[in-house]
XYZ file of C-alpha atoms in Angstrom:
763
model
C -27.895 -104.325 -66.817
C -26.013 -101.372 -67.623
C -24.882 -101.067 -71.078
C -22.295 -98.304 -73.456
C -22.091 -98.571 -76.957
C -18.944 -97.484 -79.697
C -18.561 -97.204 -83.385
C -16.808 -101.049 -83.057
C -19.395 -102.644 -81.059
C -21.466 -102.506 -77.966
C -21.125 -103.465 -74.188
C -21.873 -104.980 -70.830
C -20.473 -102.185 -68.047
C -18.787 -104.866 -65.969
C -18.874 -103.356 -62.173
C -16.493 -100.239 -62.234
C -13.631 -101.615 -63.894
C -14.137 -102.525 -67.263
C -16.376 -103.567 -70.657
C -17.324 -106.601 -71.960
C -18.608 -107.556 -75.405
C -22.671 -107.961 -75.818
C -23.744 -111.335 -75.709
C -25.420 -111.174 -79.263
C -22.346 -110.426 -81.005
C -20.621 -113.311 -82.740
C -17.462 -111.182 -83.700
C -16.688 -108.784 -81.360
C -14.011 -106.247 -82.501
C -10.445 -106.215 -81.343
C -10.768 -102.525 -81.173
C -12.967 -102.928 -77.963
C -9.793 -104.240 -75.965
C -7.989 -101.059 -75.979
C -11.080 -98.667 -75.333
C -10.964 -98.360 -71.477
C -7.218 -97.890 -71.195
C -6.984 -95.103 -73.566
C -10.089 -93.366 -71.737
C -8.236 -93.678 -68.632
C -4.762 -92.705 -69.975
C -3.700 -89.525 -68.257
C -0.521 -88.485 -70.521
C -2.957 -88.098 -73.220
C -6.017 -86.923 -71.826
C -6.596 -83.041 -72.188
C -7.276 -82.218 -67.947
C -7.678 -78.637 -68.544
C -9.174 -75.844 -70.093
C -6.045 -74.482 -72.025
C -4.822 -71.474 -74.730
C -1.015 -71.061 -76.499
C 1.192 -69.331 -75.168
C 2.097 -67.576 -78.736
C -1.768 -67.086 -79.430
C -1.655 -64.518 -76.489
C 1.149 -62.808 -77.372
C -0.156 -62.430 -80.722
C 2.611 -64.193 -82.815
C -0.590 -64.396 -85.637
C -0.382 -68.563 -85.481
C 3.610 -68.718 -86.569
C 4.340 -71.173 -83.508
C 0.567 -72.837 -83.667
C 1.890 -76.284 -84.881
C 5.351 -76.213 -81.881
C 3.919 -74.354 -78.749
C 3.497 -74.400 -74.834
C 0.070 -73.888 -73.211
C -1.629 -71.919 -70.149
C -4.324 -73.351 -68.238
C -7.683 -71.842 -67.864
C -10.824 -71.878 -66.060
C -14.047 -72.664 -67.646
C -15.445 -69.553 -67.192
C -11.594 -68.021 -68.895
C -12.023 -70.377 -71.526
C -15.666 -70.084 -72.236
C -15.778 -66.348 -72.464
C -12.561 -66.290 -74.325
C -14.145 -68.879 -76.969
C -17.585 -66.636 -77.039
C -15.527 -62.926 -77.379
C -13.242 -64.673 -80.378
C -16.759 -65.899 -82.456
C -18.360 -62.508 -81.773
C -15.025 -60.628 -82.881
C -15.117 -63.019 -85.935
C -18.559 -62.512 -86.616
C -18.267 -58.782 -86.369
C -15.137 -58.113 -88.187
C -15.133 -60.175 -91.203
C -18.532 -62.252 -91.134
C -19.856 -65.713 -90.302
C -18.312 -66.897 -94.224
C -14.810 -66.322 -92.301
C -15.460 -69.150 -89.904
C -14.646 -72.607 -90.902
C -16.634 -75.414 -88.867
C -16.284 -78.127 -91.248
C -15.334 -80.503 -87.861
C -15.435 -84.429 -89.179
C -14.895 -87.342 -87.837
C -16.670 -90.303 -86.363
C -16.908 -88.295 -82.646
C -19.921 -90.129 -80.680
C -21.662 -93.160 -81.308
C -24.415 -91.701 -79.252
C -27.476 -89.778 -80.497
C -27.122 -87.120 -78.072
C -23.414 -86.346 -77.452
C -22.587 -86.482 -80.689
C -20.146 -83.454 -81.303
C -20.375 -82.308 -84.846
C -24.454 -82.276 -84.149
C -23.849 -80.104 -81.022
C -21.535 -77.985 -82.639
C -23.751 -76.928 -85.597
C -26.486 -76.573 -83.760
C -24.885 -73.827 -81.656
C -23.171 -72.005 -84.338
C -26.191 -72.408 -86.389
C -27.529 -70.166 -83.298
C -24.958 -67.758 -83.242
C -25.537 -67.070 -87.309
C -23.355 -70.018 -89.552
C -20.324 -70.847 -90.473
C -18.522 -72.489 -93.610
C -19.076 -75.960 -93.403
C -17.571 -78.979 -95.300
C -19.596 -81.505 -98.210
C -19.078 -85.269 -98.616
C -16.550 -87.788 -96.836
C -13.008 -88.867 -96.841
C -14.355 -92.519 -96.494
C -16.277 -92.357 -100.298
C -15.885 -88.760 -101.390
C -15.862 -89.395 -105.136
C -18.678 -91.826 -105.231
C -21.039 -89.169 -102.879
C -20.475 -86.593 -106.119
C -20.967 -89.518 -108.813
C -23.285 -91.468 -108.141
C -26.444 -88.627 -108.314
C -25.396 -87.706 -111.999
C -25.019 -91.656 -112.584
C -27.536 -93.334 -110.590
C -29.430 -90.675 -109.692
C -29.239 -90.825 -106.046
C -26.408 -89.707 -103.056
C -24.305 -92.518 -101.583
C -26.817 -92.672 -98.629
C -29.595 -93.800 -100.123
C -27.382 -96.075 -102.386
C -26.078 -97.575 -98.900
C -29.554 -98.490 -97.761
C -30.798 -99.877 -100.717
C -27.428 -102.167 -101.472
C -28.333 -106.073 -101.863
C -27.916 -107.562 -98.393
C -25.578 -109.730 -98.251
C -27.806 -112.456 -96.699
C -28.790 -112.704 -100.486
C -25.605 -113.178 -101.789
C -24.706 -115.791 -99.621
C -27.446 -117.735 -100.705
C -27.630 -116.910 -104.759
C -24.256 -115.561 -105.641
C -22.071 -118.167 -107.797
C -18.979 -116.058 -108.635
C -17.959 -112.875 -106.410
C -15.720 -110.792 -107.550
C -14.251 -108.854 -104.617
C -12.643 -105.771 -106.110
C -10.503 -104.387 -102.742
C -11.418 -107.278 -100.960
C -14.622 -107.680 -98.237
C -12.716 -107.637 -94.825
C -13.610 -108.461 -91.254
C -11.029 -105.676 -90.198
C -12.554 -102.905 -91.823
C -16.295 -104.661 -91.035
C -15.224 -104.273 -87.396
C -17.097 -100.459 -87.390
C -20.207 -98.750 -87.843
C -20.861 -95.430 -87.726
C -23.510 -94.795 -84.775
C -22.650 -97.711 -83.444
C -23.680 -101.870 -84.104
C -24.614 -104.656 -81.769
C -23.285 -107.288 -84.081
C -20.408 -107.933 -86.311
C -22.475 -110.251 -89.159
C -20.138 -110.149 -92.380
C -17.856 -112.952 -91.771
C -20.703 -115.236 -91.061
C -22.736 -114.176 -94.205
C -19.201 -114.534 -96.141
C -18.582 -118.391 -94.240
C -22.215 -119.388 -95.619
C -21.037 -118.346 -99.178
C -18.312 -120.666 -99.193
C -20.081 -123.145 -97.569
C -22.553 -123.217 -100.815
C -19.306 -123.562 -102.827
C -19.334 -120.604 -104.876
C -16.219 -119.246 -106.572
C -14.647 -115.546 -104.590
C -12.199 -114.113 -106.419
C -10.165 -111.155 -104.023
C -8.704 -108.514 -106.130
C -6.316 -106.872 -104.700
C -2.852 -106.336 -103.619
C -3.111 -107.816 -100.316
C -4.673 -111.553 -99.859
C -5.578 -110.773 -96.177
C -8.397 -108.137 -97.775
C -10.497 -111.522 -98.212
C -8.588 -114.270 -96.458
C -9.677 -117.665 -97.882
C -10.336 -116.070 -101.794
C -8.790 -116.679 -104.860
C -6.376 -114.162 -104.732
C -6.060 -111.752 -107.975
C -3.136 -109.341 -106.915
C -2.958 -106.869 -109.762
C -0.661 -103.500 -109.607
C -2.589 -100.840 -107.502
C -4.546 -98.058 -108.802
C -4.958 -99.995 -111.887
C -8.149 -102.055 -111.505
C -10.242 -99.712 -114.006
C -7.999 -101.128 -117.079
C -9.092 -104.121 -115.605
C -12.767 -103.962 -115.491
C -12.557 -102.886 -118.974
C -10.695 -105.516 -120.057
C -13.569 -107.895 -118.946
C -15.864 -105.580 -120.075
C -13.999 -105.728 -123.362
C -13.939 -109.766 -123.599
C -17.781 -110.310 -122.491
C -19.109 -108.000 -125.598
C -16.791 -109.147 -128.162
C -17.630 -112.848 -127.037
C -21.372 -112.061 -127.811
C -22.552 -112.363 -123.901
C -23.419 -108.558 -123.211
C -27.041 -108.726 -122.089
C -28.158 -106.235 -124.681
C -31.844 -106.286 -123.409
C -30.817 -105.004 -120.118
C -28.334 -102.393 -121.744
C -31.461 -101.231 -123.793
C -33.989 -100.979 -121.220
C -32.070 -99.658 -118.319
C -29.128 -98.321 -119.631
C -28.371 -94.645 -121.774
C -24.896 -94.232 -123.363
C -24.150 -98.024 -123.808
C -23.416 -97.068 -127.735
C -20.818 -94.495 -126.435
C -19.270 -96.607 -124.033
C -19.079 -99.915 -126.264
C -17.023 -97.930 -129.144
C -14.854 -97.025 -126.482
C -14.443 -100.426 -125.221
C -13.835 -101.561 -128.993
C -11.057 -98.855 -129.380
C -13.314 -96.730 -132.106
C -12.810 -93.617 -130.134
C -9.369 -93.805 -129.356
C -7.827 -96.660 -131.741
C -7.304 -98.948 -128.945
C -9.732 -101.659 -127.602
C -9.414 -102.921 -124.328
C -8.721 -106.254 -124.548
C -6.394 -108.310 -122.263
C -3.636 -108.003 -123.662
C -3.922 -104.119 -123.649
C -5.166 -104.295 -120.080
C -2.174 -107.354 -118.789
C 1.082 -105.123 -119.072
C -0.886 -102.272 -116.872
C -2.183 -104.666 -113.864
C 0.603 -107.072 -113.863
C -1.784 -109.599 -114.282
C -1.559 -112.811 -117.128
C -3.734 -112.262 -119.987
C -5.133 -115.533 -118.973
C -6.025 -114.826 -115.728
C -8.356 -111.633 -116.983
C -9.768 -113.951 -120.145
C -10.768 -116.564 -116.941
C -12.450 -114.166 -114.956
C -14.375 -112.733 -118.281
C -15.235 -116.781 -119.193
C -16.786 -116.965 -115.278
C -18.500 -113.494 -115.852
C -19.985 -115.204 -118.756
C -21.394 -118.581 -117.038
C -21.826 -117.591 -113.725
C -24.215 -115.521 -111.442
C -22.084 -112.627 -110.489
C -21.780 -109.974 -107.969
C -19.533 -106.812 -108.710
C -18.643 -105.757 -105.333
C -16.157 -102.677 -104.670
C -15.012 -101.534 -101.373
C -15.398 -97.523 -100.630
C -11.468 -98.026 -100.926
C -11.271 -98.335 -104.349
C -12.581 -95.007 -105.247
C -9.378 -93.140 -102.658
C -7.726 -92.869 -105.595
C -6.869 -90.655 -108.379
C -9.379 -90.486 -110.826
C -11.539 -92.760 -108.160
C -14.664 -92.268 -110.037
C -13.854 -94.312 -113.004
C -12.961 -97.221 -111.196
C -16.505 -97.743 -109.420
C -18.387 -96.433 -112.994
C -16.677 -99.044 -114.618
C -17.653 -101.546 -112.209
C -21.482 -100.723 -112.129
C -20.886 -100.729 -116.116
C -19.510 -104.470 -116.096
C -22.542 -105.600 -113.629
C -24.931 -103.856 -116.477
C -23.194 -105.717 -119.131
C -23.624 -108.666 -117.463
C -27.509 -107.967 -116.773
C -27.771 -109.212 -113.101
C -28.127 -105.974 -111.586
C -32.111 -106.315 -109.378
C -32.174 -110.207 -109.128
C -31.064 -111.245 -105.426
C -27.986 -111.611 -104.297
C -26.152 -110.899 -107.757
C -25.559 -107.619 -109.551
C -23.435 -104.365 -108.105
C -22.403 -103.498 -104.522
C -20.558 -100.610 -103.472
C -18.964 -100.921 -99.606
C -19.231 -104.713 -98.473
C -16.960 -104.821 -95.387
C -15.994 -101.417 -95.614
C -17.768 -101.029 -92.488
C -19.953 -103.638 -90.867
C -23.582 -102.384 -91.274
C -23.164 -101.924 -95.458
C -25.549 -105.041 -96.763
C -27.095 -105.909 -93.409
C -30.843 -107.252 -93.996
C -32.208 -105.069 -91.303
C -34.995 -102.141 -91.323
C -33.880 -99.478 -91.486
C -35.919 -96.863 -89.123
C -35.709 -93.013 -89.608
C -34.410 -92.539 -85.320
C -34.468 -88.940 -84.301
C -31.507 -87.115 -83.804
C -30.159 -83.980 -82.180
C -32.027 -80.529 -84.103
C -29.377 -78.625 -85.591
C -31.051 -75.879 -86.813
C -30.440 -73.828 -90.204
C -26.886 -72.890 -91.537
C -27.119 -69.092 -92.248
C -23.628 -69.294 -93.498
C -24.661 -71.636 -96.717
C -20.788 -71.800 -98.151
C -19.500 -75.268 -98.123
C -15.647 -76.730 -99.165
C -15.628 -80.500 -100.499
C -14.056 -82.264 -97.158
C -10.861 -83.145 -98.448
C -10.264 -79.383 -99.758
C -9.435 -77.731 -96.679
C -5.666 -77.349 -97.167
C -6.268 -75.659 -99.939
C -8.762 -73.491 -98.928
C -6.561 -72.187 -96.103
C -3.720 -71.952 -98.596
C -5.526 -69.986 -101.548
C -8.725 -68.148 -100.359
C -10.594 -67.087 -103.353
C -8.764 -69.557 -105.857
C -11.258 -70.925 -108.371
C -12.020 -74.219 -108.533
C -14.555 -77.014 -109.991
C -16.952 -79.242 -108.047
C -20.009 -81.054 -109.346
C -20.319 -78.998 -112.522
C -19.797 -75.826 -110.511
C -16.889 -73.308 -110.263
C -16.734 -72.169 -106.854
C -14.345 -70.179 -104.870
C -12.681 -70.851 -101.589
C -13.580 -68.429 -98.279
C -11.366 -66.116 -96.894
C -10.846 -68.280 -93.270
C -10.132 -66.758 -90.293
C -11.021 -69.031 -87.381
C -11.985 -72.528 -87.310
C -13.856 -74.263 -85.068
C -12.958 -78.120 -84.821
C -15.088 -80.669 -82.688
C -15.069 -84.472 -82.234
C -12.361 -85.344 -85.215
C -8.547 -85.170 -86.271
C -7.700 -83.841 -89.353
C -4.098 -84.542 -88.840
C -5.259 -88.241 -88.933
C -7.495 -88.390 -92.324
C -5.742 -85.421 -94.416
C -3.466 -86.103 -96.724
C 0.552 -84.474 -96.913
C -0.060 -83.664 -93.740
C 3.129 -81.543 -93.733
C 1.520 -79.103 -96.049
C -1.747 -79.447 -94.055
C 0.681 -77.808 -91.350
C 1.632 -74.691 -93.552
C -1.998 -74.162 -94.038
C -2.688 -74.342 -90.279
C -0.840 -71.169 -89.068
C -2.992 -69.434 -91.688
C -6.502 -68.561 -89.662
C -6.259 -66.326 -86.886
C -7.729 -68.407 -84.004
C -8.223 -72.410 -84.052
C -10.682 -73.997 -81.349
C -10.738 -77.118 -80.435
C -12.667 -79.662 -78.080
C -10.780 -82.786 -77.747
C -10.492 -85.493 -75.286
C -7.104 -86.289 -75.825
C -3.626 -84.408 -76.993
C -3.880 -85.560 -80.614
C -1.617 -83.601 -83.253
C -4.906 -81.299 -83.848
C -5.493 -80.490 -80.172
C -1.843 -79.518 -79.947
C -2.302 -77.405 -82.777
C -5.139 -75.392 -81.155
C -5.238 -71.716 -79.852
C -7.924 -72.685 -77.288
C -8.359 -76.362 -76.123
C -11.574 -77.179 -74.458
C -11.334 -80.754 -72.774
C -13.942 -83.243 -73.820
C -15.511 -86.226 -72.200
C -15.367 -90.053 -73.926
C -18.430 -92.012 -74.279
C -17.374 -93.871 -71.323
C -18.463 -90.889 -69.246
C -21.820 -89.711 -69.662
C -24.899 -91.033 -70.319
C -26.333 -91.358 -74.029
C -28.783 -93.262 -76.534
C -27.348 -95.928 -79.432
C -30.056 -95.602 -82.193
C -28.926 -96.572 -85.126
C -31.383 -96.839 -87.942
C -28.957 -99.631 -89.267
C -28.782 -101.923 -86.446
C -31.526 -103.874 -84.500
C -31.340 -102.972 -81.230
C -31.182 -99.355 -79.134
C -29.050 -99.241 -75.871
C -29.232 -96.646 -73.069
C -25.825 -95.819 -72.808
C -24.712 -95.489 -69.024
C -21.137 -94.101 -67.938
C -18.585 -96.546 -66.820
C -16.228 -93.758 -65.080
C -16.424 -89.973 -63.931
C -15.112 -87.234 -66.016
C -11.413 -87.226 -66.258
C -9.871 -83.744 -64.932
C -12.103 -80.719 -65.895
C -13.377 -82.518 -69.042
C -17.164 -81.595 -70.167
C -19.438 -83.055 -72.591
C -19.922 -81.036 -75.450
C -23.450 -80.108 -74.725
C -22.506 -78.176 -71.222
C -19.102 -76.629 -72.960
C -21.321 -74.916 -75.529
C -23.752 -74.367 -72.732
C -21.130 -71.882 -70.907
C -20.098 -70.775 -74.455
C -23.598 -69.787 -75.372
C -23.949 -68.145 -71.671
C -21.655 -65.552 -72.808
C -23.299 -64.830 -75.788
C -27.024 -64.779 -74.925
C -28.085 -67.755 -76.931
C -28.411 -70.304 -73.821
C -31.938 -70.607 -73.669
C -32.231 -71.376 -77.742
C -29.337 -73.644 -77.350
C -30.552 -75.089 -74.518
C -35.069 -75.263 -75.188
C -34.570 -75.050 -71.525
C -33.457 -79.056 -70.697
C -29.980 -80.522 -69.265
C -28.768 -83.559 -70.460
C -30.981 -85.809 -68.400
C -34.271 -84.104 -70.001
C -32.772 -83.821 -73.825
C -32.830 -87.536 -73.281
C -35.557 -88.287 -72.475
C -37.012 -85.775 -75.075
C -34.879 -88.134 -77.790
C -36.448 -91.153 -76.338
C -40.208 -89.521 -76.589
C -39.757 -88.760 -80.203
C -38.214 -92.432 -81.032
C -41.168 -94.027 -79.291
C -43.560 -91.751 -82.143
C -41.301 -93.040 -84.847
C -41.903 -96.588 -83.130
C -45.404 -96.204 -83.256
C -45.592 -94.817 -86.792
C -43.657 -98.090 -87.715
C -45.877 -100.401 -86.078
C -44.433 -101.108 -83.072
C -44.000 -99.797 -78.890
C -41.075 -99.001 -77.188
C -41.210 -98.752 -73.374
C -41.177 -95.798 -71.429
C -38.062 -93.594 -70.779
C -37.323 -94.947 -66.997
C -38.291 -98.536 -67.915
C -35.651 -98.245 -71.147
C -33.056 -96.703 -68.695
C -33.583 -99.784 -66.210
C -33.314 -102.264 -69.066
C -30.576 -100.712 -70.900
C -30.957 -102.774 -74.230
C -34.478 -103.451 -76.138
C -34.452 -105.524 -79.395
C -36.697 -105.085 -82.169
C -39.495 -108.011 -82.657
C -37.991 -110.076 -84.723
C -40.711 -109.695 -87.213
C -40.127 -106.027 -87.425
C -36.199 -106.528 -87.441
C -35.248 -108.163 -90.321
C -35.593 -106.768 -94.290
C -33.462 -107.957 -97.243
C -32.809 -105.234 -99.752
C -32.012 -105.532 -103.303
C -30.157 -102.695 -104.928
C -32.411 -101.237 -107.621
C -34.899 -103.553 -107.063
C -37.913 -101.068 -108.039
C -36.327 -99.937 -111.304
C -35.018 -102.869 -112.718
C -39.173 -104.451 -112.017
C -40.194 -101.415 -113.712
C -37.882 -98.418 -114.997
C -41.092 -96.485 -116.186
C -42.793 -96.497 -112.939
C -40.113 -95.974 -111.108
C -37.227 -94.195 -112.738
C -33.831 -92.998 -111.943
C -33.246 -89.376 -111.288
C -30.684 -89.129 -113.859
C -30.836 -86.850 -117.431
C -32.199 -90.350 -118.853
C -33.936 -91.681 -116.048
C -31.509 -94.727 -116.792
C -28.440 -95.901 -115.383
C -26.113 -93.364 -117.008
C -22.964 -95.657 -118.908
C -22.366 -92.183 -120.499
C -22.821 -89.277 -119.399
C -23.921 -85.855 -121.221
C -23.686 -83.602 -118.368
C -20.493 -85.138 -117.079
C -19.090 -84.828 -120.433
C -20.465 -81.292 -121.055
C -18.049 -80.044 -118.358
C -14.917 -80.769 -120.187
C -13.060 -82.729 -117.264
C -9.873 -84.150 -118.661
C -9.431 -85.996 -115.883
C -13.437 -87.244 -115.744
C -14.507 -88.041 -118.925
C -18.293 -88.452 -119.902
C -18.281 -92.449 -119.405
C -15.893 -94.797 -117.762
C -12.177 -94.690 -118.831
C -8.453 -95.796 -117.952
C -6.462 -92.700 -116.929
C -2.842 -93.093 -115.904
C -2.780 -91.719 -111.833
C -1.059 -88.541 -111.365
C 1.705 -91.430 -109.686
C 2.353 -94.762 -110.391
C 4.763 -97.494 -110.576
C 4.031 -97.152 -114.083
C 5.653 -94.204 -114.677
C 9.488 -94.263 -116.215
C 12.032 -93.736 -113.169
C 9.742 -95.751 -110.077
C 11.763 -99.244 -110.131
C 12.691 -98.795 -106.700
C 9.317 -97.264 -105.055
C 7.238 -98.846 -103.310
C 3.175 -98.164 -103.675
C 1.965 -97.354 -100.484
C -0.969 -98.520 -99.383
C -2.454 -97.173 -96.058
C -5.402 -99.317 -95.462
C -7.408 -98.795 -91.426
C -6.419 -100.382 -89.031
C -6.934 -103.139 -86.856
C -6.272 -102.285 -83.435
C -8.293 -98.989 -83.844
C -10.680 -96.547 -85.019
C -9.044 -94.533 -87.468
C -6.848 -92.466 -85.012
C -9.278 -93.100 -81.823
C -7.966 -95.595 -79.423
C -3.812 -95.021 -80.538
C -2.911 -94.793 -77.098
C -4.834 -97.741 -75.520
C -3.390 -100.884 -74.948
C -4.654 -102.919 -77.934
C -2.506 -100.770 -80.487
C 0.181 -99.692 -78.309
C 0.763 -103.803 -77.862
C 0.807 -103.840 -82.195
C 3.668 -101.422 -82.628
C 7.174 -102.414 -83.161
C 9.580 -100.064 -80.690
C 6.496 -97.824 -80.639
C 6.345 -97.228 -84.149
C 3.363 -98.506 -86.345
C 3.740 -101.337 -87.877
C 4.381 -101.451 -91.971
C 3.757 -104.901 -94.162
C 6.280 -105.765 -96.999
C 6.825 -108.867 -98.811
C 9.663 -110.689 -97.187
C 11.620 -111.497 -100.526
C 11.653 -107.554 -100.912
C 12.961 -106.979 -97.443
C 15.782 -109.045 -98.018
C 16.796 -108.164 -101.405
C 17.204 -104.229 -99.687
C 19.017 -105.616 -96.740
C 15.995 -105.482 -94.346
C 14.843 -107.823 -91.831
C 11.589 -108.127 -89.669
C 11.570 -105.882 -86.654
C 13.658 -103.202 -88.219
C 12.819 -99.956 -88.328
C 12.153 -98.395 -91.786
C 11.928 -94.595 -93.334
C 9.356 -94.373 -95.718
C 9.995 -91.039 -97.508
C 9.363 -89.270 -101.037
C 9.472 -85.736 -102.100
C 6.742 -84.428 -99.750
C 7.894 -85.819 -96.364
C 8.923 -89.150 -94.327
C 8.407 -91.260 -91.869
C 9.312 -94.040 -89.440
C 7.740 -97.121 -88.927
C 8.619 -100.917 -87.992
C 8.675 -103.838 -90.396
C 6.399 -106.909 -90.726
C 6.685 -109.314 -92.878
C 3.479 -110.417 -95.471
C 4.198 -113.254 -97.650
C 0.320 -112.417 -99.310
C 1.525 -108.699 -100.206
C 2.718 -107.781 -103.745
C 6.732 -107.609 -104.047
C 6.496 -103.669 -105.029
C 4.031 -102.620 -101.893
C 4.208 -101.696 -98.125
C 1.366 -101.339 -96.253
C 1.083 -98.620 -93.191
C -2.319 -98.297 -91.740
C -3.815 -94.826 -91.348
C -4.201 -93.687 -87.730
C -0.676 -93.322 -85.745
C -0.981 -90.249 -84.016
C 1.241 -87.679 -86.075
C 4.103 -86.613 -84.451
C 6.842 -84.740 -86.659
C 9.640 -83.413 -85.599
C 12.855 -81.700 -86.802
C 16.114 -83.554 -86.091
C 19.316 -82.541 -85.207
C 20.426 -82.018 -88.901
C 17.240 -80.270 -89.837
C 15.715 -83.025 -91.928
C 12.148 -83.186 -90.914
C 10.740 -86.681 -89.832
C 7.443 -88.346 -88.908
C 8.442 -90.469 -85.876
C 5.939 -92.427 -85.071
C 4.230 -94.007 -88.581
C 1.953 -91.974 -89.835
C 1.414 -92.757 -93.425
C -0.234 -89.231 -94.306
C 3.292 -87.902 -93.696
C 3.634 -89.125 -97.195
C 0.558 -89.610 -99.437
C -0.698 -86.878 -101.611
C -3.153 -84.108 -101.395
C -4.891 -83.515 -104.614
C -8.451 -84.278 -105.340
C -9.592 -86.837 -107.212
C -10.833 -85.053 -110.493
C -12.527 -81.948 -111.003
C -15.749 -83.479 -110.446
C -15.637 -84.648 -107.015
C -12.552 -83.148 -105.333
C -12.343 -86.555 -103.170
C -9.306 -87.447 -101.672
C -6.406 -89.802 -103.168
C -5.143 -91.380 -100.617
C -4.058 -94.293 -102.501
C -1.808 -93.133 -105.080
C 1.001 -92.728 -103.326
C 4.689 -93.888 -103.956
C 7.534 -93.842 -101.288
C 11.207 -95.696 -100.942
C 12.002 -97.135 -97.575
C 15.238 -97.601 -96.138
C 16.534 -98.989 -92.693
C 16.491 -96.488 -90.197
C 19.837 -96.999 -88.085
C 20.381 -94.060 -85.985
C 18.976 -93.432 -82.804
C 15.309 -93.632 -82.217
C 13.512 -89.926 -81.763
C 11.421 -89.842 -78.283
C 7.637 -90.144 -79.081
C 6.158 -87.025 -78.113
C 3.148 -88.374 -78.293
C 3.676 -90.073 -75.371
C 3.693 -86.945 -73.042
C 1.164 -83.670 -72.893
C 2.635 -80.879 -74.136
C 3.917 -78.075 -71.404
C 1.119 -76.466 -69.582
C 1.970 -73.925 -66.865
C -0.830 -72.485 -64.475
C 0.299 -68.943 -64.237
C -1.681 -65.728 -64.573
C -3.420 -64.756 -67.569
C -4.810 -61.929 -68.380
C -7.170 -61.782 -71.126
C-alpha cells in the first residue's frame, strides 16, 4: 500500500489520480479535499527559477512588492544565490542575514524546508533566527517564569482528553474547543480524535461551557458570548467569587503555589481599591452578573477543567489571560488529578491532549548556528524598519540587527504576520530577498530570487510524528511540476558553488538520507522496547502501527509535582507555580505586572467612539491550513465571488443595509480588505469573523486608494507586541468598520502568476 501524509491528515494513494483518507481516521479533514488540486494548479505553481527585473537593474528593493521576473536556469539561479550569500557574509557578516523562516512546511521528516535551510546556512556560518511562534508566542515566554518549563514541555504532559471525558464534571472552555482547528497537527497525523473524546464527555452528562464570541467554537456546548478581549476580567471575577465564598483550596495554594497572598490582595481590591467582583466584570465582559455567579457556583461544586485555546493569548496582554486561568485552576485545587485542573491548547491542534506515548524520532541534523542572534518571531517588521533599536524580551534589553539579506523557505509571512501594509514597507529595506516556494504566494511575489520547490505530493519522505501512533513512508503521487526541486536538491546546487556540498550531503542523496533516518528510528524503537522492520520492508508496507501496548499513554499535567513538590519541584523562582512572580515584577513592565491582572487592550469596543465598530475575529480557516491550499478546490468553492467569506450576525448586517452574499469592505486606519458576507446567528452582534489565509492581494485602485481585494484579515490587524515580556503577536486585538462594496470588483491577481520573461540574463 502506498501512503502520503500532511499536517491535516494521512492518505492512501489512489492510483495516479488522487488520494483518499487513511482507513483508521474517524474524522478526515476537510482540508485534504483541496490538496491535490492545489498542487496541480498551473496558474499558481512556480515552474522555473526566476530573478526580479528591478533587482537586476539595481532598484534597491523599491519595486520589490510589484515587479516582473526573468526566468533562469538552475545553474544560474544557484550560482546567483551563492554569490549573494558570500557577498553579504564578506561585506557585513552573518549577522546581516535573516533566515527566520517560519511556517508549517512539509509534514515529512527529511523534506522539512526549514530544517534543510538551517543545516545549509549553519554550514555557511550562521544567520539571525527567530524565536517562539505566532501560535503561542506569549505562552512560550511566560511559562518558564510561571511553571518552570517551556510550552512544548507543557504540551507533552497536557492532561489527556480521554481522562477529561471520563472524570470532568464541568469544562469551562475559554475560546472553545473546535474540530475546525483540530484538523491539523504539526509533523502530520493519522487520526482526528478530538471530536470523539468530546462526544464521550457529553454522553456522560458533564456540563460544558463555551466562553467565546462564537457558539461554533464549541458546537453543542452552553454558550457564554463575552466581549472579545475581556476573558481576563471574567476569570478574575470567578476567582473573586470563589475566594470570598470561602471555597478556595487553601491547602493546595499553600503547598503548590507561591505569591498567593499578593494575588489574593489584588483580587480583593486591597492593592488598587477595586475588588474584582462580578458586578465589576459584568459591564467589561458584556454579560450578566448572574451568569458570572452561576459559573462560580458551579466551579465550587463540580470537579472542573479550565481549558484555554492557544488563541486566547494572541491578543494584547495575552499573558494575563492564560496566567489568570492557571491561577483560577490553582484556587480550585484540581490540578494534578485525572481529567481536571488546567489545560492550554485543547483543539488548537488534534494532538494536544492525545493519550499516546511520545517517542523522540530522529530528524535532520541541523548543526550549530554561528550567527547566534535572534528576534521574537512576530517582530520582523520592527527589525527591518528599526535596525539597532532597543526592545525588551524575557527580562532582557535587546537590539534589532541590521539585516541586508532575507532568506525564506517553507512559509509565508504575508499570511501570518499582522499589518501587512507595514510589512510591505519594511520588506523593501534589505538588499536581497531569496525565497523557496511551491507557489506564487505573496512572499514569492516579493522576492528577488525565486526558487521553485516541490510539494509533498511530488517526493518521498517519512512521517514520524512523536505524538502519533503510526509511521508512514510517504510515496510521491505525481512528478515534480515544471522545474521544481526538493529543498535538499536546491541546497545541494547552491552548496556546490560554495564548496559546501560534501559537508551538506555527507555523501548521501535523498534515498540514502531516508534510509539513514529510518536506521536511526529503528535504534530509537529498540531503546523504547520494540522492533521496527528494515527500511526495504517498511517502504513496501508503507505504514507501521506501533504495538497497542506501546502506543497508549494517559497524561496528567503536573502530576509528578503535585504528587511530591519536594522531590519534583518546578524550575521556577520558588519551585512552585508562581501566582506572583518576583522576577517578572522586577522588570517593571507596565504591560505585564508581577501577577495576573486586568489590563485594557490597546484597541477595544470598550473605547469611546467605537459604537459603529466591530471586533474582528481572525480564526484559523476550515478549508485550508493557514494559507496552504488556498488555490485548491475546497477553499475556492467556499469563497463568495472569489473573496474569502466573513461571518456576521444577521441582525447587525441588516441594520447596516447588508445582505448575505454582498461583497463588503472592512477597514480601519491601517488598511482595508474586501470579503464576501455570510450570516451567523450564533456570533456576537458586535463581531465579524474573517479567517486567515486568503492569499494577500493588495492593489492600488484608480482613485489612488489602497485595498486588499481577496479577504486577508492581516491587511487590517495590529502589529504590536502583546507585552514587553514576550513581544508576541496580538492578531485578535483589532477593530474594523464595514460597508457594502458597490463599485466593480477588482480582478484577482492571485489567479495569475506575475509576468515572467525568458530574455537572456547577464549575471
